[in-house]
C-alpha positions as semicolon CSV with decimal commas, in nm:
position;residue;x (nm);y (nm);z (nm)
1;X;0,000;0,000;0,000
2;X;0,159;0,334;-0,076
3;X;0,229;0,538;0,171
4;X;0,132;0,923;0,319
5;X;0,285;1,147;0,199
6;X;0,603;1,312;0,422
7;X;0,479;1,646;0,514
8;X;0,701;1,896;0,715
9;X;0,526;1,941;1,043
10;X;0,618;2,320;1,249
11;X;0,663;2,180;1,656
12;X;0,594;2,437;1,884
13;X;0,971;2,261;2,108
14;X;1,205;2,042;1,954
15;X;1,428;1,750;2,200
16;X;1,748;1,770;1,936
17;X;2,132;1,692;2,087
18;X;2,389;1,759;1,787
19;X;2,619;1,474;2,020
20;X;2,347;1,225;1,940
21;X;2,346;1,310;1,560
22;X;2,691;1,311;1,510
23;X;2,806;0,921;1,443
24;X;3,044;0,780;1,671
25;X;3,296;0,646;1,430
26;X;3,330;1,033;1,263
27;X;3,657;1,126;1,176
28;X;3,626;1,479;1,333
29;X;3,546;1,280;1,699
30;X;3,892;1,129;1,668
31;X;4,067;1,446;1,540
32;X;3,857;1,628;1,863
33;X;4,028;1,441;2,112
34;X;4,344;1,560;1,992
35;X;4,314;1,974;1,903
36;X;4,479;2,141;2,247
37;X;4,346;2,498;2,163
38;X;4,368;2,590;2,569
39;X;4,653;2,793;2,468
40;X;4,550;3,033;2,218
41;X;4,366;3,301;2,428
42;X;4,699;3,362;2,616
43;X;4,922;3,317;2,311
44;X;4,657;3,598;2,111
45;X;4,597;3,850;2,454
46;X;4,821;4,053;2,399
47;X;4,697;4,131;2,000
48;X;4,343;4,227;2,096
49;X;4,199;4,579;2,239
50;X;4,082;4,614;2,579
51;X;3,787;4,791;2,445
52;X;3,552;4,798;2,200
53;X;3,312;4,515;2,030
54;X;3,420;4,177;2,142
55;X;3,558;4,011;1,880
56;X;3,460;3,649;1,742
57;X;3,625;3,374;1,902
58;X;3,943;3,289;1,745
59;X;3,898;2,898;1,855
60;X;3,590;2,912;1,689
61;X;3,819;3,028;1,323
62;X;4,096;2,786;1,400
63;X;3,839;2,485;1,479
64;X;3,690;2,599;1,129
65;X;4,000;2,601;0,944
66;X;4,090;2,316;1,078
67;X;3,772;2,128;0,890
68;X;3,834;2,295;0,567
69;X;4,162;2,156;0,563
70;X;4,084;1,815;0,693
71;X;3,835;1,758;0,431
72;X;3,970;1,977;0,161
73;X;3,713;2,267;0,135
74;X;3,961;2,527;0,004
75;X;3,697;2,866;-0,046
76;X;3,619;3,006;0,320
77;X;3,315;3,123;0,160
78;X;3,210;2,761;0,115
79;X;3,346;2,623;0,445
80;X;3,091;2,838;0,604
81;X;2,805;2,719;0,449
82;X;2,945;2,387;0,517
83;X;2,949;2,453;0,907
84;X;2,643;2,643;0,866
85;X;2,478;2,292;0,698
86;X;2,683;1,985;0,778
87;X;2,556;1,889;1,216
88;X;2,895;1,700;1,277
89;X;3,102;2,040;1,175
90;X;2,872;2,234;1,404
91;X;2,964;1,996;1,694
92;X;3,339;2,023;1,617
93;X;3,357;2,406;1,587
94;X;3,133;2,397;1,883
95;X;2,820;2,565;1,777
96;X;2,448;2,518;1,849
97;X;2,183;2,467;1,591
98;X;2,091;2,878;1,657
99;X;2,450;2,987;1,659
100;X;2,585;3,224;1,400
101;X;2,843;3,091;1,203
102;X;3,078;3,425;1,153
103;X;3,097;3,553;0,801
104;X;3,433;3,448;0,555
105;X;3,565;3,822;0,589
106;X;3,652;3,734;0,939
107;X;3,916;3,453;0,845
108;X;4,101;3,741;0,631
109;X;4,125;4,016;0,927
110;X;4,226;3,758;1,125
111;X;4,464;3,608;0,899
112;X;4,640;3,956;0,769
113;X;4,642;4,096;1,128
114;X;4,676;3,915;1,470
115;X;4,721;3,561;1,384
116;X;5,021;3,599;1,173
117;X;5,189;3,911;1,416
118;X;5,105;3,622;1,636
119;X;5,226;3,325;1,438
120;X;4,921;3,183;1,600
121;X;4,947;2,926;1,290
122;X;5,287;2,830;1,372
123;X;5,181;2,783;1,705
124;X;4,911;2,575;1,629
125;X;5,151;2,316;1,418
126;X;5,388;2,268;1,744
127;X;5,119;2,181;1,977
128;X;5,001;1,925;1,723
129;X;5,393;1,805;1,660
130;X;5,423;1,823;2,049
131;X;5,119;1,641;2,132
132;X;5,228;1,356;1,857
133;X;5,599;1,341;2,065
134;X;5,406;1,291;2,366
135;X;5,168;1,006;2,230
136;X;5,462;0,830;2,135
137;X;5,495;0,837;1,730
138;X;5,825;1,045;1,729
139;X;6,114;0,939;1,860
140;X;6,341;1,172;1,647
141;X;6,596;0,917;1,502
142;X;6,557;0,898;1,168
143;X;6,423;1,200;1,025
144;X;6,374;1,215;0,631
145;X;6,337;1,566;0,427
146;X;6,195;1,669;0,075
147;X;6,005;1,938;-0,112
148;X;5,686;1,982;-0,332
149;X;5,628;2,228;-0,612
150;X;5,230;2,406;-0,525
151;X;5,115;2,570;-0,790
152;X;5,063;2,941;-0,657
153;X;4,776;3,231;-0,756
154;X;4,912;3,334;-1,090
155;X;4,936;3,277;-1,400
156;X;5,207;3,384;-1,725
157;X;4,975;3,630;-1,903
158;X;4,998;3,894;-1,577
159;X;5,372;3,840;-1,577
160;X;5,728;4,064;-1,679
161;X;6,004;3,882;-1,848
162;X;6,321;3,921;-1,590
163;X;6,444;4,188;-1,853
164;X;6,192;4,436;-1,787
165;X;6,145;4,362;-1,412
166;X;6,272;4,645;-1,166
167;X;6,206;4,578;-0,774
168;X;6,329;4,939;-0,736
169;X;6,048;5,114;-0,914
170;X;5,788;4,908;-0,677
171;X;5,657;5,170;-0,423
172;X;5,552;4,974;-0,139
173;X;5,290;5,212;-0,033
174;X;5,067;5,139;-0,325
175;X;5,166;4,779;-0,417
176;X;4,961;4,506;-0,347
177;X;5,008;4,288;-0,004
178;X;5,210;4,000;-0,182
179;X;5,413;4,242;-0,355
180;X;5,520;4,435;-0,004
181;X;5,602;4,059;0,103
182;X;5,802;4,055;-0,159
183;X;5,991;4,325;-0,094
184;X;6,029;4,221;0,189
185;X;6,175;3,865;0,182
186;X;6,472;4,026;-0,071
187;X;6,733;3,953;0,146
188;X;6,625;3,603;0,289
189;X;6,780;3,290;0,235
190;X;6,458;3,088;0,164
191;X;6,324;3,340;-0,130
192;X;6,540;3,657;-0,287
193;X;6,877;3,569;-0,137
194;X;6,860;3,208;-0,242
195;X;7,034;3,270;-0,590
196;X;7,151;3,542;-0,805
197;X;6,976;3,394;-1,107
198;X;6,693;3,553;-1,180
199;X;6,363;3,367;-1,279
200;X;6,251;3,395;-1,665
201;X;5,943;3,558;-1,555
202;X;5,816;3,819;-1,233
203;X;5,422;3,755;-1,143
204;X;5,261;4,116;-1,131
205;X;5,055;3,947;-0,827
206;X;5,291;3,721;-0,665
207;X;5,621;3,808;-0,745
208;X;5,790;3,586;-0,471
209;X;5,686;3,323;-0,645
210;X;5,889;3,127;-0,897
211;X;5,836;3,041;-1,272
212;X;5,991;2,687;-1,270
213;X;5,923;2,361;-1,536
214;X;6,091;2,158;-1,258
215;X;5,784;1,929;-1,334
216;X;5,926;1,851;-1,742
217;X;5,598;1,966;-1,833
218;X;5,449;2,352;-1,903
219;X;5,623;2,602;-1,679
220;X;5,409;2,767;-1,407
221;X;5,440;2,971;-1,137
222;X;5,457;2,777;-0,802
223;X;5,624;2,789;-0,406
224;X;5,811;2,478;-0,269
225;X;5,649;2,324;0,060
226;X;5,936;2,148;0,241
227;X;5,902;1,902;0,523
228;X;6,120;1,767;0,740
229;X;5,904;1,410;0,911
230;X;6,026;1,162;1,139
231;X;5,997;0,784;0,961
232;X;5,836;0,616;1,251
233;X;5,484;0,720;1,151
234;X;5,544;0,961;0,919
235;X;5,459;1,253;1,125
236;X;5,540;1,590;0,994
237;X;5,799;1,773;1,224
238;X;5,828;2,097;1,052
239;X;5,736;2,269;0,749
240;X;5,922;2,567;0,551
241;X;5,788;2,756;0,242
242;X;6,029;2,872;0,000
243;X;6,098;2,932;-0,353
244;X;6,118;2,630;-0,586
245;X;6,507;2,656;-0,634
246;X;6,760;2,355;-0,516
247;X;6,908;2,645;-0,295
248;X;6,645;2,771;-0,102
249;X;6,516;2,375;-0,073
250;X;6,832;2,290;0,074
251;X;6,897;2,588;0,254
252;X;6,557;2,511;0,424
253;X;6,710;2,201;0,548
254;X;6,929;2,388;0,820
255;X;6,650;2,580;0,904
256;X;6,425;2,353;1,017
257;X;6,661;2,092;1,172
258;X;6,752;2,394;1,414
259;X;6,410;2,478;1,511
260;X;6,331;2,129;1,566
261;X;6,677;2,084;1,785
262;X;6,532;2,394;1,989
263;X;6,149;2,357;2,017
264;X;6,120;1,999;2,056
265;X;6,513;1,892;2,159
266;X;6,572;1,630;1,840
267;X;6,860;1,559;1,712
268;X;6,862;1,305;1,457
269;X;7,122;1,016;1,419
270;X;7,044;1,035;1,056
271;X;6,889;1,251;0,785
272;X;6,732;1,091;0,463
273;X;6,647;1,283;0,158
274;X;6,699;1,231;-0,240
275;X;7,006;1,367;-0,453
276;X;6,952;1,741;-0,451
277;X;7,037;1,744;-0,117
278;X;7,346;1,540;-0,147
279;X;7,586;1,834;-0,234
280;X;7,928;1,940;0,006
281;X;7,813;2,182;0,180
282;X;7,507;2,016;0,320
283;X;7,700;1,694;0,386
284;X;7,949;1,876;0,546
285;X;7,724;2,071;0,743
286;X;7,571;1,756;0,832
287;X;7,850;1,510;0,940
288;X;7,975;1,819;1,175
289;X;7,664;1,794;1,379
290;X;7,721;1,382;1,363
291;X;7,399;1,337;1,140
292;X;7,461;1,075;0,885
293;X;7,396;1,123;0,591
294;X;7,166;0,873;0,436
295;X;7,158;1,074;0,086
296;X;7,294;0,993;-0,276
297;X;7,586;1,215;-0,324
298;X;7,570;1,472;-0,585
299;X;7,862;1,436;-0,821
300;X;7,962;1,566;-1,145
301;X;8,297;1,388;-1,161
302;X;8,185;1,054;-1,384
303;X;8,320;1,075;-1,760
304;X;8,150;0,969;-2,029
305;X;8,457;0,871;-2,240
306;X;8,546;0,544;-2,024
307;X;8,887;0,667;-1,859
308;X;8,915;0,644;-1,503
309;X;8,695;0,847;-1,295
310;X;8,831;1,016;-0,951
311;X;8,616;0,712;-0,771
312;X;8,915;0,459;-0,927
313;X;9,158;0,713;-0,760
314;X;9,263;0,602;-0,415
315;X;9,303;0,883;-0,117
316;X;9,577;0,873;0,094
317;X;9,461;1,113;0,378
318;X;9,778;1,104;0,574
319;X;10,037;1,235;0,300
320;X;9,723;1,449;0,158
321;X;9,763;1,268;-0,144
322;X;9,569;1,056;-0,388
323;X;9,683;0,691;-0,554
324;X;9,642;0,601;-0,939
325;X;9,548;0,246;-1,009
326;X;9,911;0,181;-1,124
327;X;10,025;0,315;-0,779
328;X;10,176;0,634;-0,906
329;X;10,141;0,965;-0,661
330;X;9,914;1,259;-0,770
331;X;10,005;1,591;-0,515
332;X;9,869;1,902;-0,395
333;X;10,240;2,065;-0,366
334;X;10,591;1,918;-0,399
335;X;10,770;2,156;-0,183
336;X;10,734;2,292;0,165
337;X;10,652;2,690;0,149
338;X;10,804;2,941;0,355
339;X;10,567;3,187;0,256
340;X;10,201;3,078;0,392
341;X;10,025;3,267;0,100
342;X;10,160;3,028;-0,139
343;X;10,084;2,691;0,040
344;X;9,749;2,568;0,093
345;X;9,467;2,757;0,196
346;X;9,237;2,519;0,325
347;X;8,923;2,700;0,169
348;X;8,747;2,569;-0,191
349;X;8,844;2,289;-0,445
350;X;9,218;2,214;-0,444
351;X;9,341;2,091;-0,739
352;X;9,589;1,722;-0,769
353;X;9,837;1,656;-1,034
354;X;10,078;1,363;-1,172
355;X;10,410;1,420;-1,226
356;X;10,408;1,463;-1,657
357;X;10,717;1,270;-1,688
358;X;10,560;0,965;-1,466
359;X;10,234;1,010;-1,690
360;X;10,378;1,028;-1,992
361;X;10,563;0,669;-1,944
362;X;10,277;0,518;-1,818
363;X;10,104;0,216;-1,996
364;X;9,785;0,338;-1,882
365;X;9,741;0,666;-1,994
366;X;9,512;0,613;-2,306
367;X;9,287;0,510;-1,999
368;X;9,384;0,828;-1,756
369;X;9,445;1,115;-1,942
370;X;9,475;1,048;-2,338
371;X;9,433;1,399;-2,416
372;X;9,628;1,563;-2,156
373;X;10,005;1,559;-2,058
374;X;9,971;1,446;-1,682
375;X;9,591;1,392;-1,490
376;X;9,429;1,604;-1,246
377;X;9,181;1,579;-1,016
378;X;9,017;1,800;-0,832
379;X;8,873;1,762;-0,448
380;X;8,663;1,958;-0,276
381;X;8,633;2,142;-0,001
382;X;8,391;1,871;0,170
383;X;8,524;1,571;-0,014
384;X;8,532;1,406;0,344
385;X;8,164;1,442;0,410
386;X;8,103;1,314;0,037
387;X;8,323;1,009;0,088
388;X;8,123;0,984;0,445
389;X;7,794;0,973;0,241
390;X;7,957;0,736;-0,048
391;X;8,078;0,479;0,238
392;X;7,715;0,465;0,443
393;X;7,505;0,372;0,076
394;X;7,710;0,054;0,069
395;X;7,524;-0,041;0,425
396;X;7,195;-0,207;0,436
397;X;7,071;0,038;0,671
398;X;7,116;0,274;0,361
399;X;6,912;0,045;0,178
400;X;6,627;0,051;0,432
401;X;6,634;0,443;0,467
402;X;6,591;0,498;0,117
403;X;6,269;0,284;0,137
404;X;6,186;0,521;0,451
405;X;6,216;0,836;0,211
406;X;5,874;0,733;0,003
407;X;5,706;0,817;0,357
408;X;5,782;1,211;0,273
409;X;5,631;1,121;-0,086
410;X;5,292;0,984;0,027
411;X;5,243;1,272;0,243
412;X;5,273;1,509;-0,060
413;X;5,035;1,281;-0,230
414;X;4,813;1,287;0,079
415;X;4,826;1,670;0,051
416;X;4,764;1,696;-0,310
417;X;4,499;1,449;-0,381
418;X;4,325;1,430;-0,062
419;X;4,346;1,795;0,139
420;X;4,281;1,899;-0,246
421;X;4,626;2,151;-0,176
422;X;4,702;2,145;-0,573
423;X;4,767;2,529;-0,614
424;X;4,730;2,819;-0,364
425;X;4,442;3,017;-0,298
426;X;4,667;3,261;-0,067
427;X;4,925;3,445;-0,205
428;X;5,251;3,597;-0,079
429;X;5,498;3,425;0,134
430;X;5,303;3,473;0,436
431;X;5,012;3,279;0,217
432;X;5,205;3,029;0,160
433;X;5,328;2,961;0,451
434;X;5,005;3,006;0,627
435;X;4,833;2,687;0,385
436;X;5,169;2,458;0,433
437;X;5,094;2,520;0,838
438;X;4,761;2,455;0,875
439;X;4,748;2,194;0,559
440;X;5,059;1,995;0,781
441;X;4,855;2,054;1,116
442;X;4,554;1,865;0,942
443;X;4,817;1,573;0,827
444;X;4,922;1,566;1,198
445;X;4,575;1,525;1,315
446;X;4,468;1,265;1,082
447;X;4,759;1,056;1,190
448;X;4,688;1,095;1,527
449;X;4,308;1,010;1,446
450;X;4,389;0,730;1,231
451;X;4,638;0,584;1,476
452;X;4,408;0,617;1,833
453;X;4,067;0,651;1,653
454;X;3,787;0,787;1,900
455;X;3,653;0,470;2,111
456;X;3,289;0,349;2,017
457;X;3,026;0,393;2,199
458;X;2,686;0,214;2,155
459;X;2,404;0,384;2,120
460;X;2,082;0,410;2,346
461;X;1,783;0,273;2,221
């Protein structure tokens, strides 16, 4: 027999408890038990006026935030119809059915004023990293690094080829927010003072960010999210956003290792990370704070002709000296100076040479040097680090770590295809860096969520 008709009934009271409508297994009930936001009233006091309106509540943005980026709902405009709509986002951002949700303007006064003076975001991210330490999935051993090009807010067709771009004739008064961050990030390592080299082509609207075809595809304009994740479970330990150069990638590196050594006290026993890392410096930098290096060095020494390579060349660290394959000597200097500006320095590459007599009778040198009188080799400055680096990828443990590094992968994955964090919506350093915080912060929470889900409850009849 068919049925009445569902009519919509007015009720003079309604009996309705958001906790009972929200289902028990709900990823935003596990995430709950996890977001510590006890802290942010102090941490924001001293940014708000003693007088005047009282403002909205800023756990009330962050809580809201927090869903859009935990479920990928990138427009604020459309997060708050989602909290206005969806019953389990009411009962995380801790609103009633008859509570306003505040308008999307609110999120960009709060973002352009007190919560980045603040670094309220940056805060956030450490009490999620700090709350992960103290559940047990960091123990700050094996720590792996990488970087991901994000798309950013512009596009080639509101662009200046580097030719015609002048920073000086910017006046800061009337340029546009992301330009004045522009400006203002000149002189730091992770954007302007990364290289010299200038990018093919200046966004009009985001000029921090960089024109790049890392990808072997079409060139666009994008910002490099780097983070720096311990292996156990893949939690992410810091983030960094920078311009998508090798230098300001691995420059990055330093950065966050040190802020990780002094917010949270880790020191790892080893770093892992893929071939653009693997350079002299950075080893160097990193076998002096007794981090091994768990990276493929990067070398330029191989030949392509089939003559020996410097690897077939034998070092003899004691006489400062290195060893042909048919035992012959190849120095730095053959005489002891009296003058110390004509011995060695110390400083850059240093440069080795046969003795052109002993090369020239050798029965090898169609396989050395058969276009030159003697050979030469050159070592650098952190040669010892790279032969540090060469010796641990024989190891198994070497072999495991690079298996490790395809953690830092997934979570890039994770960020693109699930928290829907393909391009930018923000622009600007500060925009950038703001969406790698709270888009990382999310990834925290959802391990923690996934890891000690919310306990079940069953339901009263």
């Amino acid at each position: 027999m068919l049925g009445p008709r569902q009519e919509a009934q007015a009720a003079l009271f309604y009996e309705f408890s958001l906790e009972d409508h929200v289902p028990q297994d709900h990823l935003l009930r596990s995430i709950d038990r996890f977001v510590d936001l006890n802290s942010i009233r102090t941490h924001l006091a001293g940014f708000y006026s003693h007088t005047g309106r009282p403002s909205v509540d800023p756990e009330l943005l962050i809580r809201m935030l927090l869903v859009g980026y935990c479920f990928g709902i990138r427009s604020e405009r459309r997060l708050c119809e989602e909290v206005h709509l969806n019953l389990a986002y009411r009962w995380f951002c801790r609103l009633d059915l008859s509570d306003r949700v505040p308008d999307h303007s609110t999120f960009s006064k709060n973002r352009h004023g007190r919560f980045r003076d603040s670094e309220l975001l940056r805060h956030l991210f450490e009490t999620t990293v700090a709350r992960c330490i103290a559940e047990g999935l960091v123990s700050g051993q094996r720590m792996a690094i990488d970087a991901s090009l994000i798309e950013a807010d512009a596009n080639k067709q509101n662009s200046t080829p580097k030719d015609d771009w002048d920073a000086a004739r910017i006046d800061p008064a009337d340029a546009p927010r992301a330009v004045r961050e522009y400006l203002d990030t000149l002189d730091e390592a992770a954007f302007g003072a990364a290289s010299e080299v200038q990018p093919k082509f200046t966004s009009h609207s985001d000029p921090a960010s960089q024109w790049t075809a890392a990808r072997k595809g079409p060139a666009f304009f994008s910002y490099s999210d780097n983070y720096l994740i311990d292996t156990d479970h893949g939690v992410i330990v810091d983030v960094e956003a920078t311009r998508s150069i090798r230098q300001a990638e691995v420059g990055s590196t330093k950065t966050m290792l040190k802020r990780a050594k002094a917010r949270f006290d880790l020191h790892p026993e080893r770093l892992i990370a893929d071939t653009a890392y693997g350079t002299g410096p950075m080893l160097g930098w990193l076998v002096d704070r007794k981090i091994a290096p768990h990276i493929p060095v990067f070398d330029k020494s191989g030949r392509s002709d089939g003559t020996w390579t410097r690897a077939e060349f034998e070092w003899d660290a004691e006489n400062d000296q290195y060893i042909c394959p048919e035992g012959h000597e190849l120095k730095q200097f053959r005489r002891n100076y009296s003058d110390p500006n004509r011995g060695p320095t110390g400083k850059g590459t240093a440069r080795y040479r046969a003795l052109k007599d002993v090369c020239q009778a050798c029965p090898s040198k169609a396989k050395c040097c058969p276009n030159a009188e003697a050979r030469k080799i050159t070592r650098e400055e952190h040669e010892d680090a790279r032969q540090v680096a060469r010796d641990i990828a024989k190891t198994r443990q070497y072999d495991i770590s690079m298996k490790l590094r395809k953690k830092v992968e997934m979570l890039f994955a994770h960020l693109k295809r699930i928290l829907g964090l393909g391009r930018l919506r923000l622009r600007g350093p500060c925009g950038a860096n703001d969406e790698f915080l709270l888009a990382a912060t999310a990834q925290n929470l959802r391990k923690l969520a996934k890891i000690f889900p919310a306990p079940q409850q069953t339901r009263k009849a």
